[in-house]
Short mmCIF file of C-alpha atoms in Angstrom, two decimals:
data_model
loop_
_atom_site.label_atom_id
_atom_site.label_comp_id
_atom_site.label_asym_id
_atom_site.label_seq_id
_atom_site.Cartn_x
_atom_site.Cartn_y
_atom_site.Cartn_z
CA UNK Q 252 -13.16 -4.81 66.38
CA UNK Q 253 -15.18 -4.16 63.25
CA UNK Q 254 -14.87 -0.38 63.63
CA UNK Q 255 -11.12 -0.65 64.14
CA UNK Q 256 -10.69 -2.74 61.01
CA UNK Q 257 -12.82 -0.28 59.02
CA UNK Q 258 -10.74 2.70 60.22
CA UNK Q 259 -7.51 0.94 59.27
CA UNK Q 260 -8.85 0.04 55.82
CA UNK Q 261 -9.93 3.64 55.26
CA UNK Q 262 -6.45 4.87 56.29
CA UNK Q 263 -4.93 2.70 53.58
CA UNK Q 264 -6.48 4.90 50.91
CA UNK Q 265 -4.57 8.15 51.70
CA UNK Q 266 -1.41 6.12 52.42
CA UNK Q 267 -1.52 4.47 48.98
CA UNK Q 268 -2.33 7.79 47.34
CA UNK Q 269 0.59 9.58 49.02
CA UNK Q 270 3.14 6.88 48.09
CA UNK Q 271 2.00 6.60 44.51
CA UNK Q 272 1.87 10.41 44.11
CA UNK Q 273 5.39 10.98 45.44
CA UNK Q 274 6.86 8.24 43.30
CA UNK Q 275 4.93 9.34 40.20
CA UNK Q 276 6.31 12.87 40.19
CA UNK Q 277 9.83 11.79 41.12
CA UNK Q 278 9.97 9.24 38.30
CA UNK Q 279 8.25 11.45 35.74
CA UNK Q 280 10.78 14.29 36.07
CA UNK Q 281 13.79 11.91 35.98
CA UNK Q 282 15.67 11.72 32.67
CA UNK Q 283 15.77 8.61 30.50
CA UNK Q 284 12.04 7.84 30.31
CA UNK Q 285 10.31 5.30 28.03
CA UNK Q 286 10.28 7.76 25.08
CA UNK Q 287 14.06 8.15 25.42
CA UNK Q 288 14.42 4.37 25.55
CA UNK Q 289 12.28 3.85 22.43
CA UNK Q 290 14.05 6.60 20.48
CA UNK Q 291 17.44 5.21 21.44
CA UNK Q 292 16.38 1.77 20.23
CA UNK Q 293 15.07 3.21 16.96
CA UNK Q 294 18.29 5.14 16.40
CA UNK Q 295 20.23 1.91 16.81
CA UNK Q 296 18.02 0.06 14.32
CA UNK Q 297 18.06 2.79 11.68
CA UNK Q 298 18.92 1.34 8.26
CA UNK Q 299 18.92 2.59 4.64
CA UNK Q 300 16.34 5.32 5.06
CA UNK Q 301 13.77 3.37 7.10
CA UNK Q 302 13.00 3.29 10.80
CA UNK Q 303 11.07 0.59 12.55
CA UNK Q 304 8.40 2.09 14.74
CA UNK Q 305 7.22 0.82 18.08
CA UNK Q 306 4.49 -1.78 17.64
CA UNK Q 307 1.05 -0.25 18.07
CA UNK Q 308 -1.65 -1.50 20.37
CA UNK Q 309 -3.22 -3.40 17.49
CA UNK Q 310 -0.05 -5.43 17.08
CA UNK Q 311 0.79 -4.32 13.53
CA UNK Q 312 4.33 -3.09 12.89
CA UNK Q 313 4.46 0.26 11.19
CA UNK Q 314 7.40 1.36 9.06
CA UNK Q 315 8.13 5.04 8.70
CA UNK Q 316 10.24 6.37 5.85
CA UNK Q 317 13.10 8.48 7.09
CA UNK Q 318 13.16 11.96 5.57
CA UNK Q 319 16.33 13.93 5.13
CA UNK Q 320 16.99 15.87 8.32
CA UNK Q 321 18.19 19.44 8.04
CA UNK Q 322 20.38 21.16 10.59
CA UNK Q 323 17.36 22.97 11.99
CA UNK Q 324 15.44 19.74 12.25
CA UNK Q 325 18.31 18.01 14.02
CA UNK Q 326 18.55 20.88 16.49
CA UNK Q 327 14.81 20.64 17.18
CA UNK Q 328 15.00 16.88 17.78
CA UNK Q 329 17.94 17.24 20.12
CA UNK Q 330 16.04 19.77 22.19
CA UNK Q 331 13.21 17.29 22.64
CA UNK Q 332 15.03 14.04 23.44
CA UNK Q 333 18.67 13.12 23.38
CA UNK Q 334 17.79 9.82 21.71
CA UNK Q 335 15.92 11.67 18.93
CA UNK Q 336 19.02 12.94 17.14
CA UNK Q 337 18.74 12.31 13.43
CA UNK Q 338 15.12 11.11 13.60
CA UNK Q 339 12.15 12.54 11.75
CA UNK Q 340 10.18 14.90 14.06
CA UNK Q 341 6.99 13.08 12.97
CA UNK Q 342 8.43 9.82 14.24
CA UNK Q 343 9.31 11.46 17.55
CA UNK Q 344 5.79 12.87 17.85
CA UNK Q 345 4.23 9.49 17.03
CA UNK Q 346 6.27 7.72 19.68
CA UNK Q 347 5.46 10.42 22.22
CA UNK Q 348 1.72 9.95 21.54
CA UNK Q 349 2.14 6.17 21.64
CA UNK Q 350 3.37 6.33 25.24
CA UNK Q 351 0.94 9.07 26.26
CA UNK Q 352 3.59 11.68 26.92
CA UNK Q 353 1.94 14.20 24.64
CA UNK Q 354 -0.41 15.03 27.53
CA UNK Q 355 0.45 17.42 30.38
CA UNK Q 356 1.96 15.94 33.54
CA UNK Q 357 -1.08 16.58 35.74
CA UNK Q 358 -3.42 15.06 33.16
CA UNK Q 359 -1.36 11.87 33.11
CA UNK Q 360 -1.31 11.84 36.91
CA UNK Q 361 -5.08 12.11 37.36
CA UNK Q 362 -5.71 9.51 34.67
CA UNK Q 363 -3.41 7.13 36.53
CA UNK Q 364 -5.15 7.79 39.88
CA UNK Q 365 -8.59 7.12 38.38
CA UNK Q 366 -7.38 3.87 36.84
CA UNK Q 367 -5.67 2.71 40.02
CA UNK Q 368 -8.88 3.14 42.02
CA UNK Q 369 -10.33 0.40 39.81
CA UNK Q 370 -7.06 -1.62 39.91
CA UNK Q 371 -6.56 -0.92 36.24
CA UNK Q 372 -2.80 -0.56 35.80
CA UNK Q 373 -2.89 -0.37 32.02
CA UNK Q 374 -0.58 -2.24 29.67
CA UNK Q 375 3.17 -2.65 29.67
CA UNK Q 376 4.88 -0.26 27.30
CA UNK Q 377 7.31 -2.86 25.97
CA UNK Q 378 5.86 -6.30 26.75
CA UNK Q 379 2.51 -6.06 24.97
CA UNK Q 380 0.63 -7.45 28.00
CA UNK Q 381 -1.53 -6.04 30.78
CA UNK Q 382 0.25 -5.10 33.98
CA UNK Q 383 -2.32 -7.02 36.05
CA UNK Q 384 -1.57 -10.16 34.03
CA UNK Q 385 2.16 -9.75 34.59
CA UNK Q 386 1.72 -9.17 38.34
CA UNK Q 387 -0.64 -12.14 38.78
CA UNK Q 388 1.81 -14.33 36.88
CA UNK Q 389 4.86 -13.26 38.90
CA UNK Q 390 3.33 -12.77 42.38
CA UNK Q 391 3.19 -16.48 43.43
CA UNK Q 392 6.98 -16.75 43.05
CA UNK Q 393 7.67 -13.77 45.32
CA UNK Q 394 5.05 -14.77 47.90
CA UNK Q 395 6.34 -18.35 47.90
CA UNK Q 396 9.93 -17.23 48.56
CA UNK Q 397 8.82 -14.74 51.22
CA UNK Q 398 6.56 -17.14 53.10
CA UNK Q 399 9.06 -19.99 53.21
CA UNK Q 400 11.85 -17.67 54.33
CA UNK Q 401 9.73 -16.07 57.07
CA UNK Q 402 8.44 -19.46 58.25
CA UNK Q 403 11.95 -20.89 58.55
CA UNK Q 404 13.20 -17.80 60.39
CA UNK Q 405 10.38 -17.99 62.93
CA UNK Q 406 10.60 -21.76 63.40
CA UNK Q 407 14.30 -21.46 64.19
CA UNK Q 408 14.54 -18.08 65.94
CA UNK Q 409 11.62 -18.32 68.39
CA UNK Q 410 12.65 -21.65 70.02
CA UNK Q 411 16.28 -20.52 69.90
CA UNK Q 412 15.45 -17.22 71.56
CA UNK Q 413 13.48 -18.99 74.31
CA UNK Q 414 16.37 -21.37 74.89
CA UNK Q 415 18.84 -18.48 75.06
CA UNK Q 416 16.64 -16.73 77.61
CA UNK Q 417 16.50 -19.84 79.82
CA UNK Q 418 20.28 -20.40 79.42
CA UNK Q 419 21.18 -16.71 79.64
CA UNK Q 420 24.93 -16.24 80.14
CA UNK Q 421 25.81 -19.87 79.46
CA UNK Q 422 28.22 -21.16 76.79
CA UNK Q 423 25.22 -22.04 74.61
CA UNK Q 424 24.05 -18.43 74.76
CA UNK Q 425 27.50 -17.11 73.85
CA UNK Q 426 28.31 -19.37 70.88
CA UNK Q 427 24.81 -19.07 69.36
CA UNK Q 428 25.03 -15.28 69.61
CA UNK Q 429 28.43 -15.36 67.90
CA UNK Q 430 27.15 -17.64 65.14
CA UNK Q 431 24.12 -15.45 64.49
CA UNK Q 432 26.25 -12.31 64.49
CA UNK Q 433 28.47 -13.78 61.79
CA UNK Q 434 25.43 -14.83 59.77
CA UNK Q 435 23.77 -11.42 60.03
CA UNK Q 436 26.97 -9.71 58.82
CA UNK Q 437 26.92 -11.64 55.52
CA UNK Q 438 24.90 -9.84 52.83
CA UNK Q 439 22.24 -12.08 51.33
CA UNK Q 440 23.32 -11.41 47.75
CA UNK Q 441 26.95 -12.32 48.59
CA UNK Q 442 25.85 -15.53 50.25
CA UNK Q 443 23.72 -16.32 47.19
CA UNK Q 444 26.72 -15.86 44.89
CA UNK Q 445 28.89 -18.07 47.11
CA UNK Q 446 26.28 -20.86 47.05
CA UNK Q 447 26.01 -20.61 43.27
CA UNK Q 448 29.78 -20.93 42.95
CA UNK Q 449 30.11 -23.93 45.28
CA UNK Q 450 26.73 -25.71 44.99
CA UNK Q 451 25.06 -24.75 41.70
CA UNK Q 452 27.73 -25.64 39.18
CA UNK Q 453 29.59 -22.34 39.29
CA UNK Q 454 33.03 -23.84 39.85
CA UNK Q 455 32.66 -26.89 42.06
CA UNK Q 456 29.60 -29.02 42.83
CA UNK Q 457 26.36 -29.03 40.87
CA UNK Q 458 23.89 -30.15 43.52
CA UNK Q 459 21.20 -27.55 42.90
CA UNK Q 460 19.75 -25.84 39.78
CA UNK Q 461 21.08 -22.44 38.85
CA UNK Q 462 17.86 -20.75 37.78
CA UNK Q 463 14.08 -21.00 37.79
CA UNK Q 464 11.53 -22.27 40.30
CA UNK Q 465 10.76 -25.56 38.56
CA UNK Q 466 12.35 -27.77 35.90
CA UNK Q 467 11.39 -27.73 32.23
CA UNK Q 468 9.75 -31.15 32.56
CA UNK Q 469 7.75 -30.14 35.64
CA UNK Q 470 4.37 -30.81 34.01
CA UNK Q 471 5.29 -34.43 33.25
CA UNK Q 472 6.40 -35.24 36.81
CA UNK Q 473 4.31 -37.09 39.38
CA UNK Q 474 2.87 -35.28 42.40
CA UNK Q 475 5.77 -36.35 44.63
CA UNK Q 476 8.21 -35.48 41.85
CA UNK Q 477 6.72 -32.00 41.50
CA UNK Q 478 7.01 -31.35 45.24
CA UNK Q 479 10.61 -32.54 45.34
CA UNK Q 480 11.47 -30.56 42.20
CA UNK Q 481 9.97 -27.40 43.69
CA UNK Q 482 11.90 -27.68 46.94
CA UNK Q 483 15.07 -28.54 45.00
CA UNK Q 484 14.80 -25.23 43.16
CA UNK Q 485 13.68 -23.11 46.12
CA UNK Q 486 16.37 -24.39 48.54
CA UNK Q 487 19.22 -22.01 47.63
CA UNK Q 488 17.09 -18.85 47.22
CA UNK Q 489 15.46 -19.52 50.60
CA UNK Q 490 18.81 -20.15 52.28
CA UNK Q 491 20.15 -16.88 50.87
CA UNK Q 492 17.07 -15.01 52.12
CA UNK Q 493 17.21 -16.31 55.70
CA UNK Q 494 20.96 -16.06 56.33
CA UNK Q 495 20.74 -12.68 58.04
CA UNK Q 496 17.26 -12.98 59.52
CA UNK Q 497 17.85 -15.18 62.58
CA UNK Q 498 19.77 -12.80 64.78
CA UNK Q 499 17.22 -10.00 65.10
CA UNK Q 500 14.24 -12.22 65.86
CA UNK Q 501 16.18 -14.54 68.22
CA UNK Q 502 17.51 -11.59 70.24
CA UNK Q 503 14.04 -10.00 70.33
CA UNK Q 504 12.52 -13.26 71.57
CA UNK Q 505 15.25 -13.70 74.18
CA UNK Q 506 14.91 -10.17 75.56
CA UNK Q 507 11.11 -10.43 75.64
CA UNK Q 508 11.26 -13.66 77.67
CA UNK Q 509 13.95 -12.33 79.97
CA UNK Q 510 11.84 -9.28 80.75
CA UNK Q 511 8.81 -11.43 81.57
CA UNK Q 512 10.77 -14.03 83.55
CA UNK Q 513 11.96 -11.37 85.98
CA UNK Q 514 8.48 -10.03 86.72
CA UNK Q 515 6.60 -10.54 89.96
CA UNK Q 516 3.93 -12.91 88.64
CA UNK Q 517 6.62 -15.40 87.56
CA UNK Q 518 8.14 -15.36 91.04
CA UNK Q 519 4.69 -15.94 92.49
CA UNK Q 520 4.12 -18.90 90.17
CA UNK Q 521 7.44 -20.38 91.23
CA UNK Q 522 6.52 -19.92 94.89
CA UNK Q 523 3.33 -21.91 94.25
CA UNK Q 524 5.45 -24.81 93.08
CA UNK Q 525 4.82 -24.63 89.34
CA UNK Q 526 7.52 -26.14 87.11
CA UNK Q 527 9.63 -23.94 84.81
CA UNK Q 528 8.12 -25.49 81.67
CA UNK Q 529 4.59 -24.83 82.93
CA UNK Q 530 5.47 -21.24 83.82
CA UNK Q 531 6.97 -20.65 80.39
CA UNK Q 532 4.05 -22.21 78.51
CA UNK Q 533 1.11 -20.97 80.55
CA UNK Q 534 2.25 -17.54 81.76
CA UNK Q 535 5.40 -16.16 80.13
CA UNK Q 536 4.78 -17.25 76.53
CA UNK Q 537 1.57 -15.28 75.96
CA UNK Q 538 3.01 -11.99 77.22
CA UNK Q 539 6.47 -12.36 75.74
CA UNK Q 540 5.24 -13.31 72.27
CA UNK Q 541 3.37 -10.02 71.78
CA UNK Q 542 6.51 -8.21 70.61
CA UNK Q 543 7.54 -11.16 68.45
CA UNK Q 544 4.16 -11.33 66.71
CA UNK Q 545 4.12 -7.57 66.15
CA UNK Q 546 7.31 -7.95 64.14
CA UNK Q 547 5.90 -10.63 61.82
CA UNK Q 548 4.51 -8.27 59.13
CA UNK Q 549 7.70 -6.23 59.11
CA UNK Q 550 9.79 -9.41 58.82
CA UNK Q 551 7.66 -10.74 55.93
CA UNK Q 552 7.68 -7.40 54.13
CA UNK Q 553 11.42 -7.06 54.58
CA UNK Q 554 12.05 -10.54 53.20
CA UNK Q 555 9.68 -9.90 50.31
CA UNK Q 556 11.51 -6.72 49.36
CA UNK Q 557 14.96 -8.24 49.94
CA UNK Q 558 14.11 -11.38 48.00
CA UNK Q 559 12.41 -9.38 45.28
CA UNK Q 560 15.24 -6.89 44.85
CA UNK Q 561 18.27 -9.16 45.26
CA UNK Q 562 17.59 -12.88 45.36
CA UNK Q 563 15.17 -13.19 42.45
CA UNK Q 564 17.48 -11.56 39.88
CA UNK Q 565 20.47 -13.62 41.05
CA UNK Q 566 18.62 -16.93 40.72
CA UNK Q 567 16.59 -15.80 37.68
CA UNK Q 568 13.28 -16.36 39.51
CA UNK Q 569 10.36 -14.96 37.54
CA UNK Q 570 8.94 -12.95 40.44
CA UNK Q 571 7.95 -9.38 41.10
CA UNK Q 572 11.51 -8.41 41.98
CA UNK Q 573 12.95 -9.45 38.63
CA UNK Q 574 9.94 -7.91 36.89
CA UNK Q 575 10.46 -4.63 38.73
CA UNK Q 576 14.18 -4.58 37.96
CA UNK Q 577 13.65 -5.22 34.25
CA UNK Q 578 10.86 -2.61 34.13
CA UNK Q 579 13.08 -0.04 35.84
CA UNK Q 580 15.90 -0.61 33.37
CA UNK Q 581 13.41 -0.31 30.49
CA UNK Q 582 11.58 2.64 32.09
CA UNK Q 583 8.34 0.70 31.78
CA UNK Q 584 6.35 3.05 33.98
CA UNK Q 585 3.02 1.13 34.15
CA UNK Q 586 4.77 -2.00 35.39
CA UNK Q 587 6.94 0.00 37.80
CA UNK Q 588 3.98 1.74 39.40
CA UNK Q 589 1.83 -1.39 39.33
CA UNK Q 590 4.37 -3.48 41.26
CA UNK Q 591 4.96 -0.61 43.70
CA UNK Q 592 1.22 -0.31 44.27
CA UNK Q 593 0.83 -4.03 44.99
CA UNK Q 594 3.84 -4.16 47.32
CA UNK Q 595 2.51 -1.16 49.26
CA UNK Q 596 -0.98 -2.59 49.51
CA UNK Q 597 0.35 -5.97 50.61
CA UNK Q 598 2.50 -4.30 53.27
CA UNK Q 599 -0.46 -2.34 54.67
CA UNK Q 600 -2.64 -5.45 54.80
CA UNK Q 601 0.09 -7.47 56.54
CA UNK Q 602 0.49 -4.71 59.10
CA UNK Q 603 -3.24 -4.88 59.86
CA UNK Q 604 -3.05 -8.67 60.11
CA UNK Q 605 -0.19 -8.33 62.61
CA UNK Q 606 -2.28 -6.01 64.81
CA UNK Q 607 -5.24 -8.39 64.71
CA UNK Q 608 -3.01 -11.29 65.69
CA UNK Q 609 -2.45 -9.52 69.02
CA UNK Q 610 -6.03 -10.33 70.01
CA UNK Q 611 -5.48 -14.03 69.22
CA UNK Q 612 -2.43 -14.26 71.49
CA UNK Q 613 -3.92 -12.06 74.22
CA UNK Q 614 -7.73 -11.58 74.15
CA UNK Q 615 -7.39 -8.88 76.82
CA UNK Q 616 -6.22 -6.43 74.13
CA UNK Q 617 -9.08 -4.36 72.78
CA UNK Q 618 -8.40 -2.21 69.73
CA UNK Q 619 -11.88 -0.74 69.77
CA UNK Q 620 -10.92 1.64 72.55
CA UNK Q 621 -7.83 2.85 70.66
CA UNK Q 622 -7.46 5.31 67.85
CA UNK Q 623 -6.35 3.92 64.47
#
């Protein structure tokens, strides 16, 4: 098992490298980068011959005097950046150096790769903080939402799928399938908006908070009050995340159990006089749950990405999803690549954990004899 784990860990290195490389070059050649954003902001704040420069790494604000711009100078600025129209070329050059875009593309790429090997993601271009600090601060929110959503989906879908397999073709099987089909057809973001309108003070009831993971007075609450306040805030985001997740796992569980129930060893167990509950618990469950467990990492990763991309911005949850969205709109490349790197690494680790869980459910599986 140790050799298998080592091979999988080593395979993570080229996987991470390939994903980061592809995204780096795609994003770098796209228009509207951080220099464009900064120049556009400066053009909007231009007043009476002075331009406010981007704050330097030392934190001191520098003011640059605007020089008269000739027609030739304006043409030169326009050829560099669309947002640089009417700006002093020295200001444009200073901002370009500030963001590191005065270096060739390949030089910036290799510098990023060397830093990422040491988990040094640099500093945010617009927030004045380290990317690692931002990720560490926001990650608990995303993980909390993802874990609760996945746990609820599994706690509901697995017993439901087993029951549907036992009652295959009955009225219970039909109406639960219909209900899950309706739920899976509702987009999570639409369901979140509907809950905000009806339950979070949008137009009707105000039973749940509209934003945030805890209240402003969270620190002054008792331990029981903190727990209740946390679940009060996480209820609607979790409900929006799980609305479409029951159908797939319940159907997978049902089909897995149906396939095992019809096998010869189950018929033999019945012939020996074993009860149905004993057959399900002692014989069918271990074999049927292999496919269900294999889907756990994919389910968690899917919920993490869905919650991060859709649910967190809707409920104003300060997680990695909202951070990534804001960074994308600002073209804050270090934060964008840092969150992508952490999501990819987390996904690879969860996939490995899912494979190792096979051996817990069925010790007969031996990964040592397989190729990674």
